[in-house]
PDB file as gemmi writes it, atoms N, CA and C in Angstrom:
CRYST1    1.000    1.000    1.000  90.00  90.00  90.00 P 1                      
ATOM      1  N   UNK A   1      33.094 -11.357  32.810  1.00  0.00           N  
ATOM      2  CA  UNK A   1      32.045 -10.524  32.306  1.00  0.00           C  
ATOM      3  C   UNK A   1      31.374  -9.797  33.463  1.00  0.00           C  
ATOM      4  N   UNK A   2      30.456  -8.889  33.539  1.00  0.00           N  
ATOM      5  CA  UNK A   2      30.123  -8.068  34.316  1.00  0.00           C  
ATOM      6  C   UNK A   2      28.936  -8.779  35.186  1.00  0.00           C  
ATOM      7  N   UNK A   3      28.919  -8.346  35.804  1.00  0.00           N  
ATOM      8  CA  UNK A   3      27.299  -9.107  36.413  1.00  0.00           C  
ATOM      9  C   UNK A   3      27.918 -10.453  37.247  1.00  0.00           C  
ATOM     10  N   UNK A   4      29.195 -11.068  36.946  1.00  0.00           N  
ATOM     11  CA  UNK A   4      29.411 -12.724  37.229  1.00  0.00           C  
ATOM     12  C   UNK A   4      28.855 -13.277  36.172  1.00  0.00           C  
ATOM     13  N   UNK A   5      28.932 -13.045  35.147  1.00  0.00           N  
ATOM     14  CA  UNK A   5      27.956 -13.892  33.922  1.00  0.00           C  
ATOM     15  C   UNK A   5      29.226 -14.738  33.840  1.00  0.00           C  
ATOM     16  N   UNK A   6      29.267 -16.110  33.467  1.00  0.00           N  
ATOM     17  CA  UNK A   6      30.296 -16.791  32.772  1.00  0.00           C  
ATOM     18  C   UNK A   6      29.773 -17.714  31.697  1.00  0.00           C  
ATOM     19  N   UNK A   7      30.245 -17.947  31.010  1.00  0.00           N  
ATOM     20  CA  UNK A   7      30.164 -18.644  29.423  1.00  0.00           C  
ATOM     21  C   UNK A   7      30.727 -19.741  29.608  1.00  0.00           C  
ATOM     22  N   UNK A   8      30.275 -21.090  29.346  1.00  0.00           N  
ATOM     23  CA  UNK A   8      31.344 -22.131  28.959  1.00  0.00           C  
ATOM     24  C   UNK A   8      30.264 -23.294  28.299  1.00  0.00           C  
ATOM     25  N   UNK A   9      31.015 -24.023  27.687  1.00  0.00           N  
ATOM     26  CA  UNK A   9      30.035 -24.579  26.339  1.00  0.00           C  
ATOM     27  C   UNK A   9      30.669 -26.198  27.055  1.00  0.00           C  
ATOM     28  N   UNK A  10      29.736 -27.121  26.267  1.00  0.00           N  
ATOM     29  CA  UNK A  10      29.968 -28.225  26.332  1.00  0.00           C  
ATOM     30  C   UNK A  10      29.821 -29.211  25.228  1.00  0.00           C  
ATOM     31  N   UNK A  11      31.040 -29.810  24.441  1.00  0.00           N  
ATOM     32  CA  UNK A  11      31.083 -30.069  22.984  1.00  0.00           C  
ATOM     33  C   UNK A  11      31.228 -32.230  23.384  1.00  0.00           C  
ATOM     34  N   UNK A  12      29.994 -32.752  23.256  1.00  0.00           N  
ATOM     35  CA  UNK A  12      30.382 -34.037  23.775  1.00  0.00           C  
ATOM     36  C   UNK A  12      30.390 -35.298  22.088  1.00  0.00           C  
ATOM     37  N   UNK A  13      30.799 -34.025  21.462  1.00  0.00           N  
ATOM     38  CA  UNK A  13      30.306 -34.809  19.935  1.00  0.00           C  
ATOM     39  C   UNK A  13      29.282 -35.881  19.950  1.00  0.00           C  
ATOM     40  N   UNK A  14      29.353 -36.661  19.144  1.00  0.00           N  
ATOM     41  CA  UNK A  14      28.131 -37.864  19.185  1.00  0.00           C  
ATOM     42  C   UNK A  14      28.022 -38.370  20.936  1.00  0.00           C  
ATOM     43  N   UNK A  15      26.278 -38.436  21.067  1.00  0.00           N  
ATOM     44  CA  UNK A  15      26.368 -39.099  22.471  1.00  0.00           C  
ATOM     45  C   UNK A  15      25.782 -41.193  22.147  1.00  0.00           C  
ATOM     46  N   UNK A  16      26.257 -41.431  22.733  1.00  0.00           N  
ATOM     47  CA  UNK A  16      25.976 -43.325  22.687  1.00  0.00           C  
ATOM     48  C   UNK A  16      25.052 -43.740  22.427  1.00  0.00           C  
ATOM     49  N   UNK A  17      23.923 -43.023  23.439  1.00  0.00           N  
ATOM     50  CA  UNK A  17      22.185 -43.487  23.474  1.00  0.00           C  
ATOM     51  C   UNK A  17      21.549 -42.799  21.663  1.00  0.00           C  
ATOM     52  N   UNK A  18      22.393 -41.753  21.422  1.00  0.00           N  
ATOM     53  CA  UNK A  18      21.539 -41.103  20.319  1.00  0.00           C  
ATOM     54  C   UNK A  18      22.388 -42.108  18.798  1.00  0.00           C  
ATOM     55  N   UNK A  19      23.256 -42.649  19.028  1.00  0.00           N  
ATOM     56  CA  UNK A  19      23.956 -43.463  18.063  1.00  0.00           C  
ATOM     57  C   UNK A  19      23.182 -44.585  18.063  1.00  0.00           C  
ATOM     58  N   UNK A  20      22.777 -45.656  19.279  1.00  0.00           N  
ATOM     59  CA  UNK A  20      22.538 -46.677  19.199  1.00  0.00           C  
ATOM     60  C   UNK A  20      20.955 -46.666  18.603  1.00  0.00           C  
ATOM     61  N   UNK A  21      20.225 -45.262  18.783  1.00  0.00           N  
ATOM     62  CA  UNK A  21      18.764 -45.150  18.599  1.00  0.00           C  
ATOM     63  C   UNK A  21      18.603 -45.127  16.949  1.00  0.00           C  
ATOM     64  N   UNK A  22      19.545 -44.811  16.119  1.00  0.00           N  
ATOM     65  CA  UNK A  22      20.002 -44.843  14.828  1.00  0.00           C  
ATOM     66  C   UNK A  22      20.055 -45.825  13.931  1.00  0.00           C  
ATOM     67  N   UNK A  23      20.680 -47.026  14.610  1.00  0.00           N  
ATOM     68  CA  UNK A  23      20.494 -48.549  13.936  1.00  0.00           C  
ATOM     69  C   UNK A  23      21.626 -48.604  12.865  1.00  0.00           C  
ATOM     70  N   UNK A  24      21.767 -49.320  12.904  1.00  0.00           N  
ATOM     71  CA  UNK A  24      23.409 -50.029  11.999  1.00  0.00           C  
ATOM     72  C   UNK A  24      23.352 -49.467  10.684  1.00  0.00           C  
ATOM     73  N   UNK A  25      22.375 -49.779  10.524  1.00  0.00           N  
ATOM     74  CA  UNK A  25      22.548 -49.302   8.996  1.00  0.00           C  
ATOM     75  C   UNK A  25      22.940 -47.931   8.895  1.00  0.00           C  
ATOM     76  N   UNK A  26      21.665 -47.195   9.215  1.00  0.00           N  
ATOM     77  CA  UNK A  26      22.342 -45.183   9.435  1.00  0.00           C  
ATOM     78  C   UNK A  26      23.606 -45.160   9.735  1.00  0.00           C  
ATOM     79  N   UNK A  27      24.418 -45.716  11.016  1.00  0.00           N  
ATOM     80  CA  UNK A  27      25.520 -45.551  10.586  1.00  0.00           C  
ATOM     81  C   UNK A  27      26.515 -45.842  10.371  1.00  0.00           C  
ATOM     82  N   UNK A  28      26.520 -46.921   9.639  1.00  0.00           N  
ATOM     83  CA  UNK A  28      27.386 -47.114   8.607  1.00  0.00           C  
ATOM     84  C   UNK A  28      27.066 -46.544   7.597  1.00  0.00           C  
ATOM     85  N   UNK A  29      26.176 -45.819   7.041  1.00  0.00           N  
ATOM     86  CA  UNK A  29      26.062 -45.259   6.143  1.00  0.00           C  
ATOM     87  C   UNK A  29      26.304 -43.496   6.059  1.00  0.00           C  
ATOM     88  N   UNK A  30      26.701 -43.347   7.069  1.00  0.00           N  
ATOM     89  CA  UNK A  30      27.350 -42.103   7.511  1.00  0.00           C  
ATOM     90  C   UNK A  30      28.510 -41.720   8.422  1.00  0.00           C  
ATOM     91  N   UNK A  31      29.220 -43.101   8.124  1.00  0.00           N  
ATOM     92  CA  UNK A  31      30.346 -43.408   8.017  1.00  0.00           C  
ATOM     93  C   UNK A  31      31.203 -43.530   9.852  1.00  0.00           C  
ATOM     94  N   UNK A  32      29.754 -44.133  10.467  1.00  0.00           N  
ATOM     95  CA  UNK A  32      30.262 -43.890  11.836  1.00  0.00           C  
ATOM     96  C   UNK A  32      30.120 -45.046  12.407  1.00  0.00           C  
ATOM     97  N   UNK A  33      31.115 -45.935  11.658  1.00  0.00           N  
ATOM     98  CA  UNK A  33      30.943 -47.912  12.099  1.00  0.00           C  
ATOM     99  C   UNK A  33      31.652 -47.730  13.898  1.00  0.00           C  
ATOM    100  N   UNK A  34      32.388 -46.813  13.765  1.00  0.00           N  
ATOM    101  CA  UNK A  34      33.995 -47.237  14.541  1.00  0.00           C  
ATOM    102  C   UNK A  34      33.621 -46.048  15.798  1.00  0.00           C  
ATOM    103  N   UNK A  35      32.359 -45.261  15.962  1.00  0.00           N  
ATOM    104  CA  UNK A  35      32.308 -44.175  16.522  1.00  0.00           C  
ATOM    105  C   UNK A  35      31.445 -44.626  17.952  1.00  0.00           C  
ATOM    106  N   UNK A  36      31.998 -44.537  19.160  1.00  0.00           N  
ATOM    107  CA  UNK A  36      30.834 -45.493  20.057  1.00  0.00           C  
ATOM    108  C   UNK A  36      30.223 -44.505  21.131  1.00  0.00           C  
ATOM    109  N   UNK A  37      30.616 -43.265  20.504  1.00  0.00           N  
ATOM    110  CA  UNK A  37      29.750 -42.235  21.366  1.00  0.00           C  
ATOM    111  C   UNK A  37      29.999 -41.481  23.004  1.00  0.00           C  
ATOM    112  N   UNK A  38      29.640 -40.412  23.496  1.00  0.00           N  
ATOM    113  CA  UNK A  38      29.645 -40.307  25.037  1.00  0.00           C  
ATOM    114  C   UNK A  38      28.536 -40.877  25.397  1.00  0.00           C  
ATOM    115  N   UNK A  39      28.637 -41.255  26.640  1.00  0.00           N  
ATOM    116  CA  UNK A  39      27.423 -41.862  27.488  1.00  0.00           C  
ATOM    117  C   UNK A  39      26.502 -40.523  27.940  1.00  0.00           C  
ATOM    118  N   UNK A  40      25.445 -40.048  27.956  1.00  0.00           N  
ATOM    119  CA  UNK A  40      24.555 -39.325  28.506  1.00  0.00           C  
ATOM    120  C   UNK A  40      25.150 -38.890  29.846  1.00  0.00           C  
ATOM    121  N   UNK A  41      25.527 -39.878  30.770  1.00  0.00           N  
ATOM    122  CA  UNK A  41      25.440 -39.487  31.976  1.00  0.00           C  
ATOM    123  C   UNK A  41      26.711 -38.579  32.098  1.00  0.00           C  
ATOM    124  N   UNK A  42      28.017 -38.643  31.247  1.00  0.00           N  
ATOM    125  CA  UNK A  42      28.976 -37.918  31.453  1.00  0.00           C  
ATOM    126  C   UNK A  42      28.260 -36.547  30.663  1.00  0.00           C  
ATOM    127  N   UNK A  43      27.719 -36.737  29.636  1.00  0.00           N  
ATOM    128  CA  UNK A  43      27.222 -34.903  29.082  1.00  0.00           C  
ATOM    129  C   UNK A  43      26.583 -34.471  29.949  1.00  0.00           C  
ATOM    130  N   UNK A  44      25.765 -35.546  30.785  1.00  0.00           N  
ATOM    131  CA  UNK A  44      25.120 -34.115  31.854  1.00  0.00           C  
ATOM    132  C   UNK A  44      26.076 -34.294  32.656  1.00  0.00           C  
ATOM    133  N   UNK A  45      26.537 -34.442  33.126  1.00  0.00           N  
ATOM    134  CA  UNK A  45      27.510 -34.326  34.090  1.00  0.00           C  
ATOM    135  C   UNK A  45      28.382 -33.167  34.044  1.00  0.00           C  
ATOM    136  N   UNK A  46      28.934 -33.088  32.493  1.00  0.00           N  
ATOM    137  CA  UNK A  46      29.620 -31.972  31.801  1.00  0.00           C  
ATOM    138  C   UNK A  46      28.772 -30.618  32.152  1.00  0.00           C  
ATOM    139  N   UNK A  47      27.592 -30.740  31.687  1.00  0.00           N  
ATOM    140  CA  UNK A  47      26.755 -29.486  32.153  1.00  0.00           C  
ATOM    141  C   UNK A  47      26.526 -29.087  33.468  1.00  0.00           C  
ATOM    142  N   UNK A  48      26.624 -30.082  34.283  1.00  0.00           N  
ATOM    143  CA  UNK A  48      26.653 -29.582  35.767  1.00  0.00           C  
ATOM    144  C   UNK A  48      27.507 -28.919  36.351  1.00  0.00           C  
ATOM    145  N   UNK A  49      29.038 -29.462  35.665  1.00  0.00           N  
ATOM    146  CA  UNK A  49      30.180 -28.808  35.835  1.00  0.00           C  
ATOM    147  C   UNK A  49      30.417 -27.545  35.090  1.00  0.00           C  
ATOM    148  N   UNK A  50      30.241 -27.470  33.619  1.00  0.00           N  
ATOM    149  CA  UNK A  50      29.447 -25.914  33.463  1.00  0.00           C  
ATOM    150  C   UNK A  50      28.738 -24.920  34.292  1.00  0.00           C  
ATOM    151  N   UNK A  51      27.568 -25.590  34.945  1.00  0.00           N  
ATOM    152  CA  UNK A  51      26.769 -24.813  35.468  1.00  0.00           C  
ATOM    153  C   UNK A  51      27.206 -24.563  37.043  1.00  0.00           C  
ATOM    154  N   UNK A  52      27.818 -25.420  37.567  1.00  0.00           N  
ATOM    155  CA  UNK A  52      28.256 -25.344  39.358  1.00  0.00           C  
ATOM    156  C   UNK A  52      29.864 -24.756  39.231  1.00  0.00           C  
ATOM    157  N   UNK A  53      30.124 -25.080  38.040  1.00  0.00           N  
ATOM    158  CA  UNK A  53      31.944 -24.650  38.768  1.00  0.00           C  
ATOM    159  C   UNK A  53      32.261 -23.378  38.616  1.00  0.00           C  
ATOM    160  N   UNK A  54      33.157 -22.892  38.811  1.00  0.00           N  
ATOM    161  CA  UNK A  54      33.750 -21.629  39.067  1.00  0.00           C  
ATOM    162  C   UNK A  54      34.759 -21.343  37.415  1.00  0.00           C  
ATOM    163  N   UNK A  55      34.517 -21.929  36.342  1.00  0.00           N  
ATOM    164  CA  UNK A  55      35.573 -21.503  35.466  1.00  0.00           C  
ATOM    165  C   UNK A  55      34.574 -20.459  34.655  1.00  0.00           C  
ATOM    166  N   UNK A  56      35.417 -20.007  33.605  1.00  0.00           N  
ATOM    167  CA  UNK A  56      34.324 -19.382  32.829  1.00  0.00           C  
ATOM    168  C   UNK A  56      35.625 -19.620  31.423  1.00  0.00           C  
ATOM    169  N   UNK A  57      34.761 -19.253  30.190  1.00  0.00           N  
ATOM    170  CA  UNK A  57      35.666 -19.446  28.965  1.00  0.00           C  
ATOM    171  C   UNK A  57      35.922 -20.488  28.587  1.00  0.00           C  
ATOM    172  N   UNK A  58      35.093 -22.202  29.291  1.00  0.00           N  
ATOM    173  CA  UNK A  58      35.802 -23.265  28.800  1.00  0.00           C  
ATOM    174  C   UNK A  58      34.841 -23.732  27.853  1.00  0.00           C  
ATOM    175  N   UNK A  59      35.882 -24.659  26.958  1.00  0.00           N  
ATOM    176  CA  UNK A  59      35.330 -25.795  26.074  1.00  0.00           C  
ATOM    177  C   UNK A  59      35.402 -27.130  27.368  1.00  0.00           C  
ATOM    178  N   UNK A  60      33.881 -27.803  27.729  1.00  0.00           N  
ATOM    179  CA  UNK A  60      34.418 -29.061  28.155  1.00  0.00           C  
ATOM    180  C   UNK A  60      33.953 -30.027  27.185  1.00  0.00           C  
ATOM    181  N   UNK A  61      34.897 -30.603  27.005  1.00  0.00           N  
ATOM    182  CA  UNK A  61      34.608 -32.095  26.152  1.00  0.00           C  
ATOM    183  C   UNK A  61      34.578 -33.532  27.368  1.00  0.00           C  
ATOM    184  N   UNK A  62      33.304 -33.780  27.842  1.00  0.00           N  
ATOM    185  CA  UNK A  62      33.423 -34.930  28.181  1.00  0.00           C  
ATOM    186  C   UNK A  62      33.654 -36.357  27.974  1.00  0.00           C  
TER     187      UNK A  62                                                      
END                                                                             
């Protein structure tokens, strides 16, 4: 893009800390017994690498 602008997103689906803050019941009741989440520290991490690296156009899934 012009300027050096670059775009890149970071898709870490459910994160761990925001699952466990939920409580058993929620989810199992939304059907996420078996789902154990990213850890926080890799999504930011993901964003750092967004924000410091040199790609542009990516999906990172941490």
């Amino acid at each position: 893009m012009s300027r050096g602008i670059r775009v890149n997103i970071v898709s870490p689906g459910w994160v761990k800390e925001t699952l466990e803050s939920l409580g058993t019941e929620l989810i199992t009741s939304l059907g996420l017994g078996n789902v154990t989440g990213t850890a926080t520290s890799d999504v930011a991490q993901a964003y750092v690498q967004a924000i410091e690296g040199t790609m542009t156009g990516q999906t990172i899934v941490p």
